Each structure stands twice: as C-alpha cells, then as structure tokens.
Short mmCIF file of C-alpha atoms in Angstrom, two decimals:
data_model
loop_
_atom_site.label_atom_id
_atom_site.label_comp_id
_atom_site.label_asym_id
_atom_site.label_seq_id
_atom_site.Cartn_x
_atom_site.Cartn_y
_atom_site.Cartn_z
CA UNK A 161 -77.16 10.77 -24.99
CA UNK A 162 -78.88 12.17 -21.75
CA UNK A 163 -80.71 10.61 -19.22
CA UNK A 164 -83.29 12.44 -17.56
CA UNK A 165 -85.25 9.94 -15.13
CA UNK A 166 -85.17 11.54 -11.61
CA UNK A 167 -82.56 9.58 -9.18
CA UNK A 168 -84.17 8.85 -5.66
CA UNK A 169 -82.17 6.68 -2.66
CA UNK A 170 -83.60 3.36 -3.17
CA UNK A 171 -86.72 2.76 -0.60
CA UNK A 172 -85.59 6.42 0.41
CA UNK A 173 -89.41 7.74 -0.31
CA UNK A 174 -91.62 4.25 -1.31
CA UNK A 175 -94.70 4.73 -0.12
CA UNK A 176 -94.29 1.36 2.10
CA UNK A 177 -91.10 2.43 3.52
CA UNK A 178 -91.21 6.21 4.64
CA UNK A 179 -87.65 7.76 5.51
CA UNK A 180 -89.04 7.87 9.38
CA UNK A 181 -87.02 7.77 12.58
CA UNK A 182 -86.78 4.69 15.05
CA UNK A 183 -86.67 6.79 17.82
CA UNK A 184 -90.93 7.13 18.63
CA UNK A 185 -90.69 3.06 17.94
CA UNK A 186 -87.77 2.63 20.90
CA UNK A 187 -89.02 4.91 23.47
CA UNK A 188 -93.04 3.28 23.04
CA UNK A 189 -91.52 -0.25 23.70
CA UNK A 190 -89.08 1.43 26.51
CA UNK A 191 -92.69 2.84 27.65
CA UNK A 192 -94.74 -0.41 27.84
CA UNK A 193 -91.74 -2.51 29.39
CA UNK A 194 -91.36 -0.19 32.75
CA UNK A 195 -95.22 0.36 32.58
CA UNK A 196 -95.81 -3.16 32.39
CA UNK A 197 -92.82 -4.72 34.93
CA UNK A 198 -92.85 -1.54 36.99
CA UNK A 199 -96.29 0.49 37.40
CA UNK A 200 -98.44 -2.57 36.81
CA UNK A 201 -96.08 -5.53 38.44
CA UNK A 202 -96.25 -3.79 41.63
CA UNK A 203 -100.03 -2.35 41.52
CA UNK A 204 -100.52 -5.87 41.22
CA UNK A 205 -98.83 -6.88 44.49
CA UNK A 206 -100.12 -3.65 46.13
CA UNK A 207 -103.40 -4.80 45.30
CA UNK A 208 -102.79 -8.46 46.60
CA UNK A 209 -101.25 -7.26 49.92
CA UNK A 210 -103.61 -4.96 50.84
CA UNK A 211 -101.30 -2.12 50.88
CA UNK A 212 -103.03 0.57 48.74
CA UNK A 213 -103.44 2.73 51.86
CA UNK A 214 -100.25 2.43 53.08
CA UNK A 215 -100.12 6.33 52.96
CA UNK A 216 -103.07 8.05 53.90
CA UNK A 217 -101.82 11.44 51.79
CA UNK A 218 -101.45 11.95 48.25
CA UNK A 219 -99.04 13.50 46.21
CA UNK A 220 -97.11 13.84 49.16
CA UNK A 221 -95.65 10.42 51.43
CA UNK A 222 -96.20 10.28 54.66
CA UNK A 223 -96.54 14.21 54.75
CA UNK A 224 -92.81 14.16 52.60
CA UNK A 225 -92.64 15.03 49.31
CA UNK A 226 -92.78 11.97 46.93
CA UNK A 227 -89.26 12.41 45.47
CA UNK A 228 -87.44 12.99 48.27
CA UNK A 229 -89.27 10.64 50.46
CA UNK A 230 -86.74 8.18 52.53
CA UNK A 231 -87.84 4.49 52.14
CA UNK A 232 -85.03 2.99 52.95
CA UNK A 233 -86.06 3.82 56.88
CA UNK A 234 -89.46 1.33 56.02
CA UNK A 235 -87.24 -1.32 55.06
CA UNK A 236 -85.08 -1.73 57.68
CA UNK A 237 -88.11 -1.02 60.11
CA UNK A 238 -90.11 -3.84 57.73
CA UNK A 239 -92.40 -1.77 56.73
CA UNK A 240 -92.90 -3.85 53.16
CA UNK A 241 -96.49 -2.16 52.47
CA UNK A 242 -94.70 1.20 52.65
CA UNK A 243 -91.88 0.52 50.25
CA UNK A 244 -93.90 -1.19 47.71
CA UNK A 245 -96.98 1.89 47.70
CA UNK A 246 -93.84 4.07 47.81
CA UNK A 247 -92.04 2.34 45.01
CA UNK A 248 -95.70 1.88 42.95
CA UNK A 249 -95.82 5.74 42.84
CA UNK A 250 -92.21 6.32 42.06
CA UNK A 251 -92.81 3.94 38.77
CA UNK A 252 -96.42 5.23 37.95
CA UNK A 253 -94.21 9.19 37.73
CA UNK A 254 -91.41 6.99 35.19
CA UNK A 255 -94.24 6.18 33.33
CA UNK A 256 -95.53 9.55 33.69
CA UNK A 257 -92.14 10.79 32.43
CA UNK A 258 -91.66 8.48 29.39
CA UNK A 259 -94.97 9.06 28.29
CA UNK A 260 -94.15 12.54 28.18
CA UNK A 261 -91.23 12.31 26.29
CA UNK A 262 -93.08 9.24 23.69
CA UNK A 263 -96.05 12.22 22.92
CA UNK A 264 -92.89 14.60 22.32
CA UNK A 265 -90.95 12.36 19.45
CA UNK A 266 -94.41 11.87 18.06
CA UNK A 267 -95.51 15.43 17.67
CA UNK A 268 -91.71 15.80 16.34
CA UNK A 269 -90.27 13.31 14.22
CA UNK A 270 -93.99 11.21 12.99
CA UNK A 271 -95.67 12.23 9.86
CA UNK A 272 -99.29 10.56 10.41
CA UNK A 273 -101.62 12.77 12.29
CA UNK A 274 -103.09 10.13 14.16
CA UNK A 275 -100.52 8.28 14.96
CA UNK A 276 -99.21 12.13 16.78
CA UNK A 277 -102.53 12.52 18.25
CA UNK A 278 -102.59 8.97 19.88
CA UNK A 279 -99.31 9.95 21.98
CA UNK A 280 -101.10 12.63 23.24
CA UNK A 281 -103.92 9.94 23.74
CA UNK A 282 -101.31 8.23 25.71
CA UNK A 283 -100.51 11.14 27.63
CA UNK A 284 -103.77 11.49 28.40
CA UNK A 285 -104.53 8.02 29.74
CA UNK A 286 -101.48 8.08 31.45
CA UNK A 287 -102.67 11.57 33.42
CA UNK A 288 -105.85 10.43 34.27
CA UNK A 289 -104.50 7.07 35.67
CA UNK A 290 -102.20 8.57 38.49
CA UNK A 291 -105.02 11.29 39.20
CA UNK A 292 -107.44 8.04 39.83
CA UNK A 293 -104.87 6.37 41.85
CA UNK A 294 -104.38 9.24 43.52
CA UNK A 295 -107.96 9.97 44.26
CA UNK A 296 -108.06 6.62 45.33
CA UNK A 297 -106.08 7.59 48.20
CA UNK A 298 -107.72 10.48 49.03
CA UNK A 299 -110.89 9.43 48.49
CA UNK A 300 -110.25 5.99 50.53
CA UNK A 301 -111.88 4.26 47.82
CA UNK A 302 -112.31 0.86 46.78
CA UNK A 303 -114.27 0.76 44.18
CA UNK A 304 -111.64 3.78 42.70
CA UNK A 305 -109.19 1.34 43.24
CA UNK A 306 -111.04 -1.34 41.27
CA UNK A 307 -112.13 1.44 38.42
CA UNK A 308 -108.06 2.33 38.66
CA UNK A 309 -106.82 -1.64 37.62
CA UNK A 310 -109.73 -1.34 34.72
CA UNK A 311 -108.33 1.68 32.95
CA UNK A 312 -105.17 0.18 33.30
CA UNK A 313 -105.57 -2.15 31.27
CA UNK A 314 -106.77 0.00 28.45
CA UNK A 315 -103.37 2.32 29.02
CA UNK A 316 -101.31 -0.66 28.85
CA UNK A 317 -103.60 -1.57 25.70
CA UNK A 318 -102.30 2.04 23.88
CA UNK A 319 -99.00 1.74 24.83
CA UNK A 320 -99.06 -1.30 23.17
CA UNK A 321 -100.85 -0.11 19.81
CA UNK A 322 -98.33 2.86 20.01
CA UNK A 323 -95.32 0.00 19.55
CA UNK A 324 -97.64 -1.36 17.17
CA UNK A 325 -98.03 1.64 14.58
CA UNK A 326 -94.90 2.79 15.07
CA UNK A 327 -93.07 -0.36 13.68
CA UNK A 328 -91.71 -0.99 11.00
CA UNK A 329 -93.94 -4.43 9.90
CA UNK A 330 -97.19 -2.28 10.10
CA UNK A 331 -95.96 0.44 7.76
CA UNK A 332 -94.96 -2.51 5.03
CA UNK A 333 -98.13 -4.66 5.85
CA UNK A 334 -100.16 -6.07 2.69
CA UNK A 335 -103.58 -4.39 2.10
CA UNK A 336 -106.56 -5.07 0.17
CA UNK A 337 -106.41 -9.48 1.42
CA UNK A 338 -110.27 -9.11 2.19
CA UNK A 339 -110.94 -12.82 2.19
CA UNK A 340 -113.16 -14.34 4.22
CA UNK A 341 -110.49 -16.32 6.79
CA UNK A 342 -109.31 -12.52 7.62
CA UNK A 343 -113.13 -11.50 8.18
CA UNK A 344 -113.09 -15.18 10.48
CA UNK A 345 -110.02 -13.38 12.78
CA UNK A 346 -111.64 -9.76 12.84
CA UNK A 347 -115.19 -11.40 14.13
CA UNK A 348 -113.94 -14.09 16.42
CA UNK A 349 -111.47 -11.45 17.37
CA UNK A 350 -113.82 -8.62 18.41
CA UNK A 351 -115.98 -11.01 20.59
CA UNK A 352 -113.00 -11.72 22.53
CA UNK A 353 -112.50 -8.65 23.23
CA UNK A 354 -115.83 -7.67 24.47
CA UNK A 355 -115.77 -11.02 26.36
CA UNK A 356 -112.87 -10.35 28.03
CA UNK A 357 -114.01 -6.89 29.03
CA UNK A 358 -116.76 -8.04 30.83
CA UNK A 359 -114.63 -10.70 31.97
CA UNK A 360 -111.83 -7.85 33.40
CA UNK A 361 -114.80 -6.50 35.78
CA UNK A 362 -115.95 -9.45 37.13
CA UNK A 363 -112.35 -10.15 38.23
CA UNK A 364 -112.27 -7.11 39.43
CA UNK A 365 -115.28 -7.94 41.73
CA UNK A 366 -113.68 -10.80 42.80
CA UNK A 367 -110.17 -9.57 43.14
CA UNK A 368 -111.68 -6.52 45.31
CA UNK A 369 -114.79 -7.44 46.87
CA UNK A 370 -114.67 -10.97 46.72
CA UNK A 371 -118.08 -11.26 44.90
CA UNK A 372 -119.22 -12.94 41.23
CA UNK A 373 -116.36 -15.61 41.90
CA UNK A 374 -118.61 -18.42 39.96
CA UNK A 375 -119.47 -16.04 36.85
CA UNK A 376 -116.38 -15.50 36.60
CA UNK A 377 -115.11 -18.55 36.07
CA UNK A 378 -117.70 -19.23 33.80
CA UNK A 379 -116.15 -15.64 31.95
CA UNK A 380 -113.17 -17.24 31.82
CA UNK A 381 -113.84 -20.58 29.97
CA UNK A 382 -115.95 -18.42 27.65
CA UNK A 383 -112.99 -16.10 26.95
CA UNK A 384 -110.26 -18.98 26.79
CA UNK A 385 -112.25 -20.71 23.68
CA UNK A 386 -112.97 -17.27 22.05
CA UNK A 387 -109.30 -16.46 22.15
CA UNK A 388 -107.93 -19.73 20.99
CA UNK A 389 -110.22 -19.17 18.40
CA UNK A 390 -109.18 -15.96 17.25
CA UNK A 391 -105.53 -17.02 17.36
CA UNK A 392 -105.43 -20.02 15.77
CA UNK A 393 -107.62 -18.38 13.04
CA UNK A 394 -105.19 -16.32 12.36
CA UNK A 395 -102.22 -19.04 12.23
CA UNK A 396 -104.75 -20.48 10.17
CA UNK A 397 -104.57 -17.38 7.89
CA UNK A 398 -100.96 -18.53 6.56
CA UNK A 399 -100.62 -14.07 6.74
CA UNK A 400 -97.01 -13.24 8.14
CA UNK A 401 -98.29 -10.20 9.21
CA UNK A 402 -100.55 -11.59 11.82
CA UNK A 403 -98.51 -14.87 13.08
CA UNK A 404 -96.52 -13.72 15.76
CA UNK A 405 -99.41 -11.59 16.99
CA UNK A 406 -101.38 -14.60 16.56
CA UNK A 407 -98.63 -16.08 18.78
CA UNK A 408 -98.57 -13.35 21.46
CA UNK A 409 -102.75 -14.39 22.06
CA UNK A 410 -101.95 -17.99 22.83
CA UNK A 411 -98.88 -17.54 24.55
CA UNK A 412 -100.94 -14.72 26.62
CA UNK A 413 -103.84 -16.97 27.14
CA UNK A 414 -102.14 -20.62 28.68
CA UNK A 415 -100.41 -17.77 31.12
CA UNK A 416 -103.33 -16.11 32.41
CA UNK A 417 -105.30 -20.07 32.41
CA UNK A 418 -102.03 -21.36 34.50
CA UNK A 419 -101.79 -18.38 36.85
CA UNK A 420 -105.72 -18.02 37.36
CA UNK A 421 -105.39 -21.39 38.72
CA UNK A 422 -103.03 -21.23 41.02
CA UNK A 423 -104.36 -17.65 41.97
CA UNK A 424 -107.77 -20.26 42.69
CA UNK A 425 -105.34 -22.37 44.89
CA UNK A 426 -103.30 -20.53 46.80
CA UNK A 427 -106.53 -18.64 47.95
CA UNK A 428 -109.10 -20.81 48.18
CA UNK A 429 -107.10 -24.09 48.76
CA UNK A 430 -108.05 -27.57 46.96
CA UNK A 431 -109.20 -29.72 49.33
CA UNK A 432 -109.14 -32.59 46.72
CA UNK A 433 -105.56 -32.85 47.16
CA UNK A 434 -104.95 -31.60 50.64
CA UNK A 435 -103.39 -28.35 49.35
CA UNK A 436 -104.62 -25.55 52.06
CA UNK A 437 -104.14 -21.58 51.27
CA UNK A 438 -101.87 -19.68 52.81
CA UNK A 439 -102.51 -16.36 52.97
CA UNK A 440 -100.02 -13.77 51.76
CA UNK A 441 -97.44 -16.48 50.50
CA UNK A 442 -95.02 -15.97 48.13
CA UNK A 443 -96.47 -18.21 45.39
CA UNK A 444 -100.18 -16.53 46.02
CA UNK A 445 -98.59 -13.15 45.69
CA UNK A 446 -96.93 -13.71 41.85
CA UNK A 447 -100.13 -16.27 40.47
CA UNK A 448 -102.64 -13.23 41.45
CA UNK A 449 -100.57 -10.86 40.32
CA UNK A 450 -99.43 -12.42 37.62
CA UNK A 451 -103.14 -13.68 36.47
CA UNK A 452 -103.48 -10.08 36.38
CA UNK A 453 -100.41 -8.45 34.17
CA UNK A 454 -101.28 -11.62 32.09
CA UNK A 455 -104.91 -9.99 32.04
CA UNK A 456 -103.97 -6.66 30.22
CA UNK A 457 -101.27 -8.43 27.47
CA UNK A 458 -103.94 -10.76 26.58
CA UNK A 459 -106.19 -7.38 26.42
CA UNK A 460 -102.97 -5.94 24.29
CA UNK A 461 -102.74 -8.75 22.12
CA UNK A 462 -105.83 -9.01 20.96
CA UNK A 463 -106.43 -5.34 19.97
CA UNK A 464 -103.40 -5.56 18.24
CA UNK A 465 -104.91 -8.82 16.35
CA UNK A 466 -107.72 -7.30 15.62
CA UNK A 467 -106.43 -3.88 14.10
CA UNK A 468 -103.91 -5.87 12.16
CA UNK A 469 -106.49 -7.92 10.64
CA UNK A 470 -108.34 -4.64 9.79
CA UNK A 471 -105.21 -3.42 7.87
CA UNK A 472 -104.99 -6.23 6.38
CA UNK A 473 -107.87 -6.43 4.73
CA UNK A 474 -108.74 -2.83 3.97
CA UNK A 475 -106.69 -1.03 1.16
CA UNK A 476 -104.93 2.53 1.43
CA UNK A 477 -105.23 5.60 3.59
CA UNK A 478 -105.46 9.08 2.97
CA UNK A 479 -102.43 10.34 5.18
CA UNK A 480 -100.80 6.90 5.79
CA UNK A 481 -97.42 7.62 4.58
CA UNK A 482 -95.85 10.48 4.12
CA UNK A 483 -95.13 12.12 0.31
CA UNK A 484 -92.16 12.29 -1.27
CA UNK A 485 -90.11 15.06 -0.59
CA UNK A 486 -90.71 17.93 -3.65
CA UNK A 487 -93.59 15.71 -4.86
CA UNK A 488 -95.50 19.32 -5.72
CA UNK A 489 -92.49 20.00 -8.12
CA UNK A 490 -91.73 19.11 -11.99
CA UNK A 491 -88.86 16.52 -12.54
CA UNK A 492 -85.74 18.25 -13.91
CA UNK A 493 -82.82 16.60 -15.30
CA UNK A 494 -79.74 17.35 -12.43
CA UNK A 495 -76.37 17.36 -13.45
CA UNK A 496 -75.79 14.33 -11.78
CA UNK A 497 -77.96 12.32 -13.55
CA UNK A 498 -76.81 13.50 -17.01
CA UNK A 499 -74.85 12.04 -19.34
CA UNK A 500 -73.57 13.86 -22.34
CA UNK A 501 -70.86 12.55 -24.50
CA UNK A 502 -68.66 15.39 -25.72
CA UNK A 503 -66.18 15.53 -28.48
CA UNK A 504 -62.84 17.29 -28.27
CA UNK A 505 -63.68 21.07 -29.57
CA UNK A 506 -60.45 20.74 -31.43
CA UNK A 507 -61.82 18.28 -33.46
CA UNK A 508 -64.41 20.86 -35.24
CA UNK A 509 -67.21 18.67 -35.23
CA UNK A 510 -70.92 20.03 -35.48
CA UNK A 511 -73.59 18.10 -34.03
#
C-alpha cells in the first residue's frame, strides 16, 4: 500500500505559527528597555534638573567628540548637569544603534512586509528624535524641548508595537471575535488615547512653562476614568489575548497617578499637612521623572491594547503569514513517505 500524503514537521508551516527567527522580537525588547530605562529616564531627570543646556554645542560635547568626551572629570568636579546630559546623549546613541539592528533584523528575517517597514519607521523616528534633541540645544528653544519630549512618547509607543507584532502571542492570536465587548474595548481605548495625547500636551506646558496646571489636573481625572474603563472592559471580555495588556494599562495608570500626586506634593507642597516643597530633592527628581516615564508607558499600553482588540475583532490579513514552502508545486510522493509491501523476488509471485 502506498502512503502518498505529504509530510511536514508539526506546526512548521501552520498559518498560525510560522517558523520565524526569535531575534527581531528579542532586539525589540532590548531596544525598549534601553530607551525607557536609559534614554527616557535620563532625559526626564535632565529636564527636572534643568540640565538640558549643560552643553551649548551638539553633536559635540564641550567642543569634543561626544564619544571621546571625558565626563569623569565632571564627576570629580561635581558638575552633575554635564554628567547627566552627556550620559543622556550616550544613551540616545545606544538607542540609535539598537534601532538600526532592529530594522536590519526585520528586513532580513521578517516575512511580513508591513512589519519590515515598521522597523524602518521606528529607525526613522529615532533619527528625528535625536535631531530634535540636538536642535533644542543649538537653537536654545524650550518649545523644541517640549516637542522633543512629546515625540519621544510616540517613539516609545512605536517600539512597543514592534515588540507586540513580533511576538508569538500576536501570531497565534484568535481572530474574528467581533463581539460587542471587544468593540467596547476598542472605543474606550481609542477615546482614552485621544484624551491622553491632549493631556500629554498639557503636561508638557506644565513641565516646561509652568502653565495649564489646573487644566492638567482635570485631564488627569478624565484620562484616569477612561483608561480604567478600557482596562476593566478588556478584562471583562475574558479574552486571554487582552488580559495581560489590560493589566499593563491599569498598572501604568496606577503608577502614573501615584507619581503625579508625589510630583505635585514635592514641587508645590501640601500646606494642609505641613509639607514644604524642596526643589531638586531626591524624591522630587524621582517622582517628576517617573511621572514622565509612566505617561509614556500608559500611552504605549493603550496603543497596544487598541491594536490587540482590533486584531481580535477582524479576520485574517493578506500577507500576515508566510506561505508554506513550495506552495506553488504539486505534492508528489517522496521516497521517505512511500511504504511498499514487497515479496522476495525468488518467490516468483506476480502482482
């Protein structure tokens, strides 16, 4: 008897689990961690301490090559502003190198065209962000400093999207669940994103110009309600694909609110409890910088939740998975898949 069915490795060419390299996903995570902890965290601290103009030149630092600048002398002399600004520049350069590595890995290892172009877009955004930071120095512009921070949030969100779409959970996610609950998550998340973008602009005015303080507080209440509703609605769907992202939204929101209250107390004081604000105290630096970082994390978590809900509600996408190898050929029996019962030739038995 002849077994003519084609044999493939289990799951190797299955539409839901293509055989892709794990390196783009790993590089995307490394890029996110380096950017959030290094570049963004240091940048927020630089802004809090007003150290953005520690050097009046760019891309050089104090007239020297940025990568050859000896900032250990500044450490000895106690020039904290120069140390922080220089390390922030080095962290930004590291982010640039990792963005190049991510774009290259996606271009050569990722079968989905739109994901390859996402890597190129992330790299382009990192370059624009670096140029904006440099122009902020050369033009001595506080407005550019604010826009530099706003666009940085968009860059971080794009990096998190790269992490999301290169992960296994995205590839193997369920589809076609266009239920009322999932639609509610989409609408609430979209509304939260719109309000958060406006709130981010108000926060930049508070941080850089000292205005729009009470408008920012009102926006905090509104975004708190919308983000909490979006996260809660996502958990209520019971969809595992949304669960962890919803928890990330709620966690980032909680951290943002706590750090926001600390930032207020350490900057303006709380007379009712006898708290007096001490400018540039360690708690103030941590709370104000952390408030900025968690705002970016909340934006990224909401963007990813919206994308997850949209994917859950829609059907298959053209080009989402790579076709099986040799899909254009007619399957023929392979030597390894043929099982034939033969009788010894000496028996003289004819079939």
